[in-house]
């Protein structure tokens, strides 16, 4: 049976989620007809262009859809793979912490929280010394290097290299896993490429700056507005803050974790761009949050848009 998608598709802001959800509702060889836009507009002017839609299909969903026919009025897609993952975490999650203190309270508390759940998991802790804590699912790795610049990303690469589960979760030690997060994650299920919950301050129980991030500009541009913006939906400028990254183990290799970049060199923005360019998707879960209690944590500033306007009035080229 052929599904017909209307022209309203071209004004869909959350277009990646739209196609992501569509791909999970179809059977193999099912046909979809997209009514083309009759507007001969510049790309992105008021709506997506035909070329933009075709790019997203042929790049980001190349393993899911193929264009089987096309004329002046419509685009016919064939579903070649639903690309679903098993709903449960039966193939497991590797939770990896990078730290300078393996006895860090957040790591101890997260281990305790995981022990409360019937979940296939392992914990890798990359740090400088071993702990006396006993847990058969925890492995400790010593990583020391005189080359301090790449230390954090090399530790993250060590987690990816040694992970044995289907999913890998890379965390800084200011991240805390609690019962609520784990329960919501299990309820959400395993059917994702990369999973991004909201980020909350543990102390104030409020959303923080590293949540729902988007890098709005090119890497070399500047102007009156900040490059990083929070937004309610996912597009190809969205990025996963590097303090907490959860995704499929094999996709870290396909998208290539950028250990040629150091922490603070937009390595998380770069990696997220590679996720989209390689045809994968970041699933934003607005119904879950992971906690942080680090010293660098800032809450979301609701007055920031007003501050940006005032700054623009004072800005000189």
Coordinates of C-alpha atoms in Angstrom, one line a residue:
X1 CA 0.0 0.0 0.0
X2 CA 1.3 3.4 -0.9
X3 CA 1.3 6.2 1.7
X4 CA 0.9 9.8 0.4
X5 CA 2.7 12.6 2.2
X6 CA 1.4 16.1 1.7
X7 CA 3.3 19.3 0.9
X8 CA 3.0 20.2 4.5
X9 CA 6.1 18.0 4.9
X10 CA 8.2 20.9 3.4
X11 CA 7.4 23.1 6.4
X12 CA 8.2 20.5 9.0
X13 CA 10.8 21.9 11.4
X14 CA 11.6 18.6 13.0
X15 CA 12.1 16.9 9.6
X16 CA 14.7 14.4 10.9
X17 CA 12.4 13.1 13.6
X18 CA 9.6 13.0 11.0
X19 CA 11.5 10.6 8.7
X20 CA 13.0 8.7 11.6
X21 CA 9.5 8.0 13.0
X22 CA 8.2 7.2 9.5
X23 CA 11.0 4.7 8.9
X24 CA 9.9 2.8 12.0
X25 CA 6.2 2.6 10.8
X26 CA 6.9 1.0 7.5
X27 CA 7.4 -2.5 6.2
X28 CA 10.1 -3.4 3.7
X29 CA 9.2 -2.6 0.0
X30 CA 6.3 -0.3 1.1
X31 CA 6.0 2.8 -1.1
X32 CA 5.7 6.4 -0.1
X33 CA 4.6 9.2 -2.4
X34 CA 5.7 12.8 -1.5
X35 CA 3.9 15.6 -3.2
X36 CA 6.6 18.0 -4.4
X37 CA 6.5 21.7 -3.6
X38 CA 5.6 23.8 -6.6
X39 CA 7.5 26.8 -5.3
X40 CA 10.7 27.5 -7.0
X41 CA 12.2 29.1 -3.9
X42 CA 15.7 29.5 -2.6
X43 CA 16.7 26.6 -0.4
X44 CA 15.3 27.1 3.1
X45 CA 13.3 30.2 2.3
X46 CA 10.1 29.8 4.4
X47 CA 10.2 26.1 3.8
X48 CA 12.5 23.2 2.7
X49 CA 13.2 22.9 -1.0
X50 CA 12.7 19.8 -3.1
X51 CA 16.5 19.5 -3.2
X52 CA 16.8 19.7 0.6
X53 CA 14.2 16.9 1.1
X54 CA 16.0 14.7 -1.5
X55 CA 19.4 15.3 0.2
X56 CA 18.1 14.3 3.6
X57 CA 16.5 11.2 2.1
X58 CA 19.5 10.2 0.0
X59 CA 22.1 10.9 2.8
X60 CA 20.6 10.6 6.2
X61 CA 18.2 7.9 5.3
X62 CA 20.1 6.2 2.5
X63 CA 19.9 2.8 4.3
X64 CA 16.1 3.1 4.8
X65 CA 14.7 4.7 1.6
X66 CA 15.5 4.7 -2.1
X67 CA 14.0 6.9 -4.7
X68 CA 12.2 4.5 -7.0
X69 CA 10.5 7.1 -9.3
X70 CA 10.1 10.8 -9.7
X71 CA 8.2 13.2 -11.9
X72 CA 7.4 16.9 -11.8
X73 CA 4.7 16.5 -9.2
X74 CA 5.8 13.7 -6.9
X75 CA 8.7 11.7 -5.5
X76 CA 8.2 8.0 -4.9
X77 CA 10.2 6.3 -2.2
X78 CA 10.6 2.6 -1.4
X79 CA 11.3 1.5 2.1
X80 CA 14.3 -0.9 1.8
X81 CA 14.9 -1.3 5.5
X82 CA 13.0 -0.3 8.6
X83 CA 16.4 -0.1 10.5
X84 CA 14.9 -0.9 13.9
X85 CA 16.8 -2.1 16.9
X86 CA 15.4 -4.5 19.5
X87 CA 13.2 -2.6 22.0
X88 CA 14.9 -4.1 25.0
X89 CA 18.5 -3.7 26.1
X90 CA 19.2 -7.4 25.8
X91 CA 22.6 -6.7 24.1
X92 CA 23.5 -4.4 26.9
X93 CA 25.1 -1.0 27.7
X94 CA 28.7 -0.2 28.5
X95 CA 28.7 2.7 30.9
X96 CA 32.1 4.4 30.8
X97 CA 33.5 7.1 33.1
X98 CA 36.5 9.3 32.5
X99 CA 38.0 10.6 35.8
X100 CA 41.1 11.5 37.7
X101 CA 39.5 10.0 40.8
X102 CA 38.1 6.5 40.5
X103 CA 36.6 6.8 44.0
X104 CA 34.6 9.9 42.8
X105 CA 31.3 10.0 44.7
X106 CA 29.3 10.2 41.5
X107 CA 30.8 7.0 40.1
X108 CA 30.2 5.2 43.4
X109 CA 26.5 6.4 43.5
X110 CA 26.0 5.5 39.8
X111 CA 27.3 2.0 40.4
X112 CA 24.9 1.6 43.3
X113 CA 22.0 2.8 41.2
X114 CA 22.8 0.3 38.4
X115 CA 22.8 -2.5 40.9
X116 CA 19.1 -1.9 41.5
X117 CA 18.1 -2.8 37.9
X118 CA 17.9 -6.0 36.0
X119 CA 20.0 -4.7 33.1
X120 CA 22.7 -6.2 31.0
X121 CA 25.5 -3.7 31.6
X122 CA 29.2 -3.3 32.4
X123 CA 31.1 -0.3 33.8
X124 CA 34.5 0.9 32.6
X125 CA 36.3 3.5 34.7
X126 CA 39.3 5.2 33.1
X127 CA 41.4 6.9 35.7
X128 CA 44.7 6.9 37.6
X129 CA 44.3 4.3 40.4
X130 CA 42.2 1.3 41.5
X131 CA 39.5 1.3 44.1
X132 CA 38.7 -1.3 46.7
X133 CA 35.0 -1.4 45.8
X134 CA 33.9 -4.9 44.7
X135 CA 31.6 -5.3 41.7
X136 CA 32.1 -8.0 39.1
X137 CA 30.6 -5.7 36.4
X138 CA 33.2 -2.9 36.9
X139 CA 36.5 -2.8 35.2
X140 CA 39.2 -0.2 36.0
X141 CA 41.8 1.1 33.5
X142 CA 44.8 3.2 34.4
X143 CA 45.5 5.9 31.8
X144 CA 48.3 8.3 32.4
X145 CA 50.0 10.5 29.8
X146 CA 52.4 13.4 29.8
X147 CA 50.5 14.7 26.8
X148 CA 47.7 16.5 28.8
X149 CA 46.1 18.2 25.8
X150 CA 44.4 15.0 24.4
X151 CA 44.0 13.3 27.8
X152 CA 40.2 13.4 28.0
X153 CA 39.5 12.3 24.4
X154 CA 42.1 9.5 24.6
X155 CA 40.3 8.2 27.7
X156 CA 37.0 8.3 25.8
X157 CA 38.6 6.4 22.9
X158 CA 39.7 3.7 25.5
X159 CA 36.1 3.3 26.6
X160 CA 34.9 2.8 23.0
X161 CA 37.8 0.3 22.3
X162 CA 37.1 -1.8 25.3
X163 CA 33.3 -1.7 25.3
X164 CA 31.7 -5.2 24.8
X165 CA 28.0 -4.2 24.8
X166 CA 25.7 -3.0 21.9
X167 CA 25.5 0.5 23.4
X168 CA 28.2 2.7 24.8
X169 CA 27.6 5.6 27.3
X170 CA 30.6 8.0 27.8
X171 CA 30.5 10.2 30.8
X172 CA 32.5 12.8 32.7
X173 CA 32.5 12.3 36.4
X174 CA 30.2 15.3 37.1
X175 CA 27.4 13.1 35.6
X176 CA 25.3 11.1 38.0
X177 CA 23.1 8.2 37.1
X178 CA 20.1 7.8 39.4
X179 CA 17.1 5.5 39.6
X180 CA 14.8 7.9 37.8
X181 CA 17.1 8.3 34.8
X182 CA 17.7 4.5 34.5
X183 CA 14.0 3.7 34.8
X184 CA 13.1 6.2 32.1
X185 CA 15.9 5.0 29.8
X186 CA 14.7 1.4 30.1
X187 CA 11.1 2.5 29.4
X188 CA 12.3 4.5 26.3
X189 CA 13.9 1.4 24.9
X190 CA 16.9 0.5 22.8
X191 CA 15.6 1.6 19.4
X192 CA 17.9 4.6 18.7
X193 CA 21.2 5.5 17.1
X194 CA 22.3 8.1 19.7
X195 CA 20.2 9.0 22.7
X196 CA 20.2 12.5 24.3
X197 CA 18.2 13.2 27.5
X198 CA 17.8 16.6 29.0
X199 CA 20.6 17.8 31.4
X200 CA 19.6 18.9 34.9
X201 CA 21.5 20.3 37.9
X202 CA 21.2 17.8 40.7
X203 CA 21.3 20.6 43.3
X204 CA 18.6 22.8 41.9
X205 CA 16.7 20.2 39.8
X206 CA 16.7 22.6 36.9
X207 CA 17.7 22.3 33.2
X208 CA 21.3 23.5 32.5
X209 CA 23.1 25.0 29.5
X210 CA 24.4 21.8 28.1
X211 CA 20.8 20.5 27.3
X212 CA 19.2 20.5 23.8
X213 CA 22.2 22.2 22.2
X214 CA 22.5 23.4 18.6
X215 CA 25.6 24.9 17.0
X216 CA 23.9 27.4 14.7
X217 CA 26.8 28.7 12.7
X218 CA 29.7 27.5 10.7
X219 CA 32.9 26.8 12.7
X220 CA 34.5 30.0 11.5
X221 CA 31.7 32.5 11.6
X222 CA 30.8 35.1 14.3
X223 CA 28.4 37.9 14.8
X224 CA 25.9 39.4 17.3
X225 CA 24.4 36.1 18.3
X226 CA 26.0 33.2 20.0
X227 CA 26.8 30.0 18.0
X228 CA 25.3 27.7 20.6
X229 CA 21.5 27.8 21.0
X230 CA 19.0 25.7 22.8
X231 CA 16.1 24.4 20.7
X232 CA 13.1 22.0 21.2
X233 CA 13.8 19.8 18.2
X234 CA 16.7 18.0 16.5
X235 CA 18.2 19.1 13.2
X236 CA 21.7 18.7 11.6
X237 CA 23.1 21.6 13.6
X238 CA 22.2 19.8 16.9
X239 CA 24.9 18.3 18.9
X240 CA 25.3 16.0 22.0
X241 CA 27.3 17.7 24.7
X242 CA 30.4 15.6 25.2
X243 CA 29.9 15.1 29.0
X244 CA 27.3 12.5 28.3
X245 CA 27.1 10.6 25.0
X246 CA 25.0 7.4 24.6
X247 CA 24.9 5.5 21.3
X248 CA 25.5 2.3 19.4
X249 CA 29.0 0.9 19.8
X250 CA 29.5 0.3 16.0
X251 CA 28.3 3.8 15.1
X252 CA 31.2 5.4 17.2
X253 CA 33.5 3.7 14.7
X254 CA 31.4 4.5 11.6
X255 CA 31.2 8.2 12.6
X256 CA 34.8 8.1 13.9
X257 CA 35.2 9.6 17.4
X258 CA 37.5 12.6 16.9
X259 CA 40.4 11.8 19.2
X260 CA 42.5 14.1 16.9
X261 CA 40.7 17.0 18.7
X262 CA 41.2 17.8 22.3
X263 CA 38.6 18.7 24.9
X264 CA 37.2 22.2 24.3
X265 CA 38.0 22.1 20.6
X266 CA 34.4 21.5 19.5
X267 CA 35.0 17.8 19.4
X268 CA 31.4 17.1 20.4
X269 CA 30.0 19.4 17.7
X270 CA 32.3 17.8 15.1
X271 CA 31.2 14.3 16.1
X272 CA 27.5 15.2 16.0
X273 CA 28.0 16.6 12.5
X274 CA 29.5 13.3 11.5
X275 CA 26.5 11.5 12.9
X276 CA 24.2 13.3 10.5
X277 CA 26.6 13.2 7.6
X278 CA 26.8 9.5 7.9
X279 CA 23.1 9.1 7.9
X280 CA 22.3 8.6 11.6
X281 CA 20.1 10.4 14.1
X282 CA 20.2 11.8 17.6
X283 CA 17.0 11.0 19.5
X284 CA 16.1 13.7 22.0
X285 CA 14.2 12.4 25.0
X286 CA 12.4 15.3 26.6
X287 CA 10.8 13.0 29.2
X288 CA 14.1 12.0 30.8
X289 CA 17.1 13.8 32.3
X290 CA 20.6 13.0 33.5
X291 CA 22.0 14.8 36.5
X292 CA 25.1 16.9 36.8
X293 CA 26.7 18.4 39.8
X294 CA 30.0 19.8 38.4
X295 CA 31.6 23.1 39.1
X296 CA 31.1 24.4 35.5
X297 CA 27.3 23.8 35.5
X298 CA 25.1 26.8 34.6
X299 CA 21.4 26.8 34.6
X300 CA 19.4 27.9 31.5
X301 CA 19.1 31.7 31.4
X302 CA 15.6 32.6 30.3
X303 CA 16.6 36.2 29.8
X304 CA 19.3 35.4 27.3
X305 CA 17.3 36.3 24.2
X306 CA 16.7 39.8 25.6
X307 CA 20.4 40.1 26.4
X308 CA 21.3 39.1 22.9
X309 CA 19.1 41.9 21.5
X310 CA 20.7 44.5 23.7
X311 CA 24.1 43.2 22.8
X312 CA 23.3 43.4 19.1
X313 CA 22.4 47.1 19.5
X314 CA 25.8 47.8 21.0
X315 CA 27.8 45.6 18.7
X316 CA 30.0 47.4 16.0
X317 CA 31.4 45.7 13.0

